[in-house]
Short mmCIF file of C-alpha atoms in Angstrom, two decimals:
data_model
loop_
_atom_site.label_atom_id
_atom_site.label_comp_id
_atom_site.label_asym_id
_atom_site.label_seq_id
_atom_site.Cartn_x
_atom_site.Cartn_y
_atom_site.Cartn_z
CA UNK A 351 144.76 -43.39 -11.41
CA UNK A 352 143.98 -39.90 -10.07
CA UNK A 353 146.82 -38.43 -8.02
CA UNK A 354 144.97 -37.61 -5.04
CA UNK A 355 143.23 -40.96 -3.93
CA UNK A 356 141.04 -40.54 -0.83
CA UNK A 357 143.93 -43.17 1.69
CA UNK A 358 147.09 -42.71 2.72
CA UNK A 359 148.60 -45.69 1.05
CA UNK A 360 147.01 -45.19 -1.92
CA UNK A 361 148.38 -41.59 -1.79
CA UNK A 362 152.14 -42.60 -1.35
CA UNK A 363 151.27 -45.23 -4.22
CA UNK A 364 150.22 -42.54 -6.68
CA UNK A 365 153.17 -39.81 -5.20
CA UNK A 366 155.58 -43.15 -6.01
CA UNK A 367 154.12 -43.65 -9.63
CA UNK A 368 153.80 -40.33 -10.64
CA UNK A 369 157.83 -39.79 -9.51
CA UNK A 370 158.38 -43.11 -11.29
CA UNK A 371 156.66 -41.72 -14.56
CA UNK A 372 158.82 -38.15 -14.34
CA UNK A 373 162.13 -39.64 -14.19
CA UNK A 374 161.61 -41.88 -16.73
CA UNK A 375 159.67 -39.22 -19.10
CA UNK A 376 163.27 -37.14 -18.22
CA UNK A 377 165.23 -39.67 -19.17
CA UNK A 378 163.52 -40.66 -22.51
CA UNK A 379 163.61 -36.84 -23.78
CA UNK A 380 167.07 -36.95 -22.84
CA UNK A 381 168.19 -39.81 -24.96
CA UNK A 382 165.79 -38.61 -27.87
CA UNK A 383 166.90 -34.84 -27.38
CA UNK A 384 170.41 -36.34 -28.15
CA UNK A 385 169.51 -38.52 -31.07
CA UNK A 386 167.32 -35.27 -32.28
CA UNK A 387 169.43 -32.52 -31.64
CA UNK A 388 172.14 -32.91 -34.44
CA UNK A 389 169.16 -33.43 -36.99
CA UNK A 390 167.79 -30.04 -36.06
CA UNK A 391 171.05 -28.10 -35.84
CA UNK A 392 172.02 -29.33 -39.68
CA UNK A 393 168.53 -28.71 -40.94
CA UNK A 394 168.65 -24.92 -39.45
CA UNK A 395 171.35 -24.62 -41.07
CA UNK A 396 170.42 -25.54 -44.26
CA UNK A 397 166.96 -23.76 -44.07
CA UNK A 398 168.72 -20.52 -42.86
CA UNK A 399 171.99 -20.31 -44.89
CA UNK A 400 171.78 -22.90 -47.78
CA UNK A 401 174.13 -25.92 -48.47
CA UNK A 402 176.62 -23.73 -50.07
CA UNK A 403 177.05 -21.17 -47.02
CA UNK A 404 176.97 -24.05 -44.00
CA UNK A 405 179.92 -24.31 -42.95
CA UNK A 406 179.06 -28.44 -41.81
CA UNK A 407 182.02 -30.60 -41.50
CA UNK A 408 181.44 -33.22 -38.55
CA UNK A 409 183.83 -31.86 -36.54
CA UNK A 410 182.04 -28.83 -36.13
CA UNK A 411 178.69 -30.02 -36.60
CA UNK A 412 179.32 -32.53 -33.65
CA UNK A 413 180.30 -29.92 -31.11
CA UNK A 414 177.75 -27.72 -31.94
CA UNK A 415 175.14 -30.42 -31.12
CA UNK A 416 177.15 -31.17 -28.00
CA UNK A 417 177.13 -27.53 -27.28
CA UNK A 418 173.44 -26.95 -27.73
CA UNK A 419 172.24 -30.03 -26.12
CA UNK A 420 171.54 -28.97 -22.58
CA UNK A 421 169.90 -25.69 -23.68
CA UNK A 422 167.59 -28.23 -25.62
CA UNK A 423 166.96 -30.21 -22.68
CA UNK A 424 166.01 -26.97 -20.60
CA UNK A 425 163.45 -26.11 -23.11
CA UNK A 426 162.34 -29.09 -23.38
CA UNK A 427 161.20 -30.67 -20.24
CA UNK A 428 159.34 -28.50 -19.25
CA UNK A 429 156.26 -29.04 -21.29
CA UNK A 430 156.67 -33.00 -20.92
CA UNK A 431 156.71 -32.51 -17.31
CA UNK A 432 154.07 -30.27 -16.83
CA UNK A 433 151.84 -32.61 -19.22
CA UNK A 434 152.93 -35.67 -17.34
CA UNK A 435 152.31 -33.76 -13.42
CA UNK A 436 148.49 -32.73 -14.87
CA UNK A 437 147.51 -35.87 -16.15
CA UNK A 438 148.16 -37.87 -13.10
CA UNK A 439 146.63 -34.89 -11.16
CA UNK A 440 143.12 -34.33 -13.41
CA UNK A 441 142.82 -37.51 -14.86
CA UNK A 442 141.34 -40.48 -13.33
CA UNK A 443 141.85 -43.24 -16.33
CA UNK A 444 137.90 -44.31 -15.27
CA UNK A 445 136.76 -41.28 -17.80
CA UNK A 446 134.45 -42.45 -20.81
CA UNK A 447 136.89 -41.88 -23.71
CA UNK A 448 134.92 -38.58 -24.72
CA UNK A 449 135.53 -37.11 -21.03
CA UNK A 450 139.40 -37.90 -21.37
CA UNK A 451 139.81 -37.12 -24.98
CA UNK A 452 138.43 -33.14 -23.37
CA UNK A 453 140.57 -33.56 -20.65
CA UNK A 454 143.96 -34.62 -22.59
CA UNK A 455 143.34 -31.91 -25.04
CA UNK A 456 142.71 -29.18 -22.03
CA UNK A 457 146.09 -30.28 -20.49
CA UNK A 458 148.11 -29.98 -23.46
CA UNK A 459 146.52 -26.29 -24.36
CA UNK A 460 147.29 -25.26 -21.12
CA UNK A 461 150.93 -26.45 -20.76
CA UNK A 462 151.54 -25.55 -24.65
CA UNK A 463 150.41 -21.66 -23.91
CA UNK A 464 152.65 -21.67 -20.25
CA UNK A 465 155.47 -23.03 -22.10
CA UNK A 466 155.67 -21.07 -25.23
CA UNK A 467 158.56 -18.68 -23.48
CA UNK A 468 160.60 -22.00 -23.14
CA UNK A 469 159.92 -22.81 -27.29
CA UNK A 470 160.39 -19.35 -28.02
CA UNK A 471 164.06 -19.05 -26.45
CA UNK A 472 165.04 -22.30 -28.15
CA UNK A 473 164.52 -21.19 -31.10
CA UNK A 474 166.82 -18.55 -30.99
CA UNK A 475 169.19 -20.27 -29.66
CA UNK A 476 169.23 -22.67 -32.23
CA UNK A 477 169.38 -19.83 -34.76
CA UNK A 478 172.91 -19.46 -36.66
CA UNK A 479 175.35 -16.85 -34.45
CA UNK A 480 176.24 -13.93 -36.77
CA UNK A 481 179.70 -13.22 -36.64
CA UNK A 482 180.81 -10.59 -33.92
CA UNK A 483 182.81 -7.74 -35.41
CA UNK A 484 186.36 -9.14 -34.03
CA UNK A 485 185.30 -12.07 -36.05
CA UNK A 486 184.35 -10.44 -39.05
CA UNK A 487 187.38 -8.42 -38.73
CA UNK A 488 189.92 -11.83 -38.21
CA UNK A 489 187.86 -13.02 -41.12
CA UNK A 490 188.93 -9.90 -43.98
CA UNK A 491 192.48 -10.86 -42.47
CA UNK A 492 193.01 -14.56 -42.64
CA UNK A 493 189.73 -16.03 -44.72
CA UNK A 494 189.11 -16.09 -48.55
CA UNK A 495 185.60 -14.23 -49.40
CA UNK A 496 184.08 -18.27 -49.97
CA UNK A 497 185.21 -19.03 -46.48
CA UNK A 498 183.56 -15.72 -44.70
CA UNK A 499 180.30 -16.58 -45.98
CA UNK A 500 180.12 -19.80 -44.06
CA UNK A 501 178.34 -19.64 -40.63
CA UNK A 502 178.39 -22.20 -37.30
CA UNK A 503 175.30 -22.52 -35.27
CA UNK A 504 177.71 -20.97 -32.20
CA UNK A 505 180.26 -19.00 -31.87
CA UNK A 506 183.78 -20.36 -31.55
CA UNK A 507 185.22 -21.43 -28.43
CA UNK A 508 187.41 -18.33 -28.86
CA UNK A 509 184.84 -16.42 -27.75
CA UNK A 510 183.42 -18.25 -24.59
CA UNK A 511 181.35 -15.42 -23.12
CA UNK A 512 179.87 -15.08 -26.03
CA UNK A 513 178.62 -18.34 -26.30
CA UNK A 514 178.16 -19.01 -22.56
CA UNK A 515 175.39 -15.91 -23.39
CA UNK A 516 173.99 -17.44 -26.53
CA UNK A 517 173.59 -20.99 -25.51
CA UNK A 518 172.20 -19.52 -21.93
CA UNK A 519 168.35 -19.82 -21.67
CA UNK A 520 167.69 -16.96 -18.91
CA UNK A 521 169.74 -15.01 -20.83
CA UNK A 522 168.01 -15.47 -24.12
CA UNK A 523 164.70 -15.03 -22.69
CA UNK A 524 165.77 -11.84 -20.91
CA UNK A 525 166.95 -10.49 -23.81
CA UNK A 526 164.34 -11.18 -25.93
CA UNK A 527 161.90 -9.49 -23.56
CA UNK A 528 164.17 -6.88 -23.81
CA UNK A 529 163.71 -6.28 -27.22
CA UNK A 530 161.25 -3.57 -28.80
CA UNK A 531 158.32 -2.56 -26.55
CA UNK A 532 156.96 -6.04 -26.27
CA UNK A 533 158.40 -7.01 -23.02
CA UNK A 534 156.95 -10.53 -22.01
CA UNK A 535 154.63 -10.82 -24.80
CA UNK A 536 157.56 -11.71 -26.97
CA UNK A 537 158.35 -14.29 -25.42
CA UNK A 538 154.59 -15.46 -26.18
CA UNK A 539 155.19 -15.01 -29.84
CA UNK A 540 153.57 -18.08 -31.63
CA UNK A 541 151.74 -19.13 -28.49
CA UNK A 542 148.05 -19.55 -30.75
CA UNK A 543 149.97 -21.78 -33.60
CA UNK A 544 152.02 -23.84 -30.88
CA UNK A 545 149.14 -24.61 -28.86
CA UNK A 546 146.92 -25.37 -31.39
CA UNK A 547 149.73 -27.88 -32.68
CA UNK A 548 150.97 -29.90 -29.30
CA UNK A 549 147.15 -29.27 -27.84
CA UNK A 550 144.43 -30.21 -30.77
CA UNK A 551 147.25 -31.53 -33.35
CA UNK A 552 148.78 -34.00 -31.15
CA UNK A 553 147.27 -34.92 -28.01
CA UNK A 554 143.62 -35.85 -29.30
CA UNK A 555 145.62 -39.17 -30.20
CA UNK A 556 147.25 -39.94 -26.92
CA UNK A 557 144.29 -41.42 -25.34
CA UNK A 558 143.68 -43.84 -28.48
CA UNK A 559 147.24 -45.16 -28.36
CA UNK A 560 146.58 -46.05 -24.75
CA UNK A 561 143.34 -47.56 -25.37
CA UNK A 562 145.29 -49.40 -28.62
CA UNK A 563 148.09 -49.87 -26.07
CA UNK A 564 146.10 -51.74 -23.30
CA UNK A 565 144.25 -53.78 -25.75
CA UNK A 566 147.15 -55.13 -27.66
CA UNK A 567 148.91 -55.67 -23.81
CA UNK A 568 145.27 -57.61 -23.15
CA UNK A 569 145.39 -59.33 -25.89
CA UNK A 570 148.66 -60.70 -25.57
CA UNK A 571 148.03 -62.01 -22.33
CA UNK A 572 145.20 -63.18 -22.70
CA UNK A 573 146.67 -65.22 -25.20
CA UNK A 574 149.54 -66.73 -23.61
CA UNK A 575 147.86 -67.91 -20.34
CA UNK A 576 144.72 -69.15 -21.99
#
């Protein structure tokens, strides 16, 4: 149903659904973000350093997942959100399916491209921490040369300003726009291949499963009070 219906009730019906359908989109990419975010943390680590140089026990592994979980969030929601806010507000659900498939496709471009700062920062925040020199220095002193190859994902607790700035996402994104001459086009890096991906990869199928969706859900009842 379109967000802005033409009565009042049928306004404060469609404000009620659409807050309905935010929360629990926000809570769903919550629960998966924290299923999914120790998956991605090991694999970077592996694609970036190798099994031999990831330093992976659980203990650490765990609190880096902790530890990187709201910045996930934060980059997450976003694009769900902004999806989720556009649909209810272009859509109608009375579209032929060629009219919606446009329309779901549009929607997912659009938020893809204004998002791609959010994907951008994540990634480098999910990229391994380098070790600061007092580290490196700590490291000659008290490590064997096997163990100062090994990397975390974040810096030590030792060093909390140093990971309150790398796990930060207005601080990532600032400093990435920082970097170079680029400014805020680096923060756009990717935006073609990302949009392409969530907007013509992905969403061209949403409106099928909801059409496969409400005929299985049909179906069903149709069966059971026949």
């Amino acid at each position: 149903q379109n967000l802005f219906p033409g009565d009042n009730d049928g306004v404060a019906a469609s404000y009620g659904a659409l807050a309905a359908s935010l929360l629990a989109a926000f809570v769903a990419d919550i629960a998966a973000l924290a299923i999914r975010t120790p998956a991605d943390v090991l694999a970077l680590r592996l694609q970036v350093f190798g099994d031999k140089n990831v330093k992976s026990n659980f203990g650490d592994w765990a609190k880096d997942s902790v530890a990187l979980l709201p910045a996930m969030i934060l980059t997450d929601i976003p694009f769900l959100l902004s999806r989720i806010f556009l649909n209810a507000a272009i859509t109608t659900g009375g579209e032929n399916l060629g009219k919606y498939e446009f329309e779901t496709i549009a929607i997912a471009c659009l938020c893809a491209f204004l998002t791609t700062p959010f994907d951008v920062a994540r990634t480098r925040i999910l990229l391994p921490t380098l070790p600061s020199e007092e580290e490196e220095e700590e490291s000659i002193i008290l490590q064997s040369k096997e163990e100062r190859t090994r990397r975390r994902l974040v810096a030590s607790s030792k060093y909390r300003e140093e990971r309150r700035q790398k796990l930060s996402v207005p601080i990532t994104m600032k400093r990435i726009a920082a970097e170079g001459n680029g400014g805020v086009q680096n923060l756009y890096a990717g935006w073609l291949e990302r949009t392409i991906f969530l907007g013509v990869g992905r969403a061209w199928l949403d409106p099928l499963r909801v059409i496969g969706y409400l005929g299985i859900r049909d179906a069903l009842l149709l069966k059971l009070f026949d």
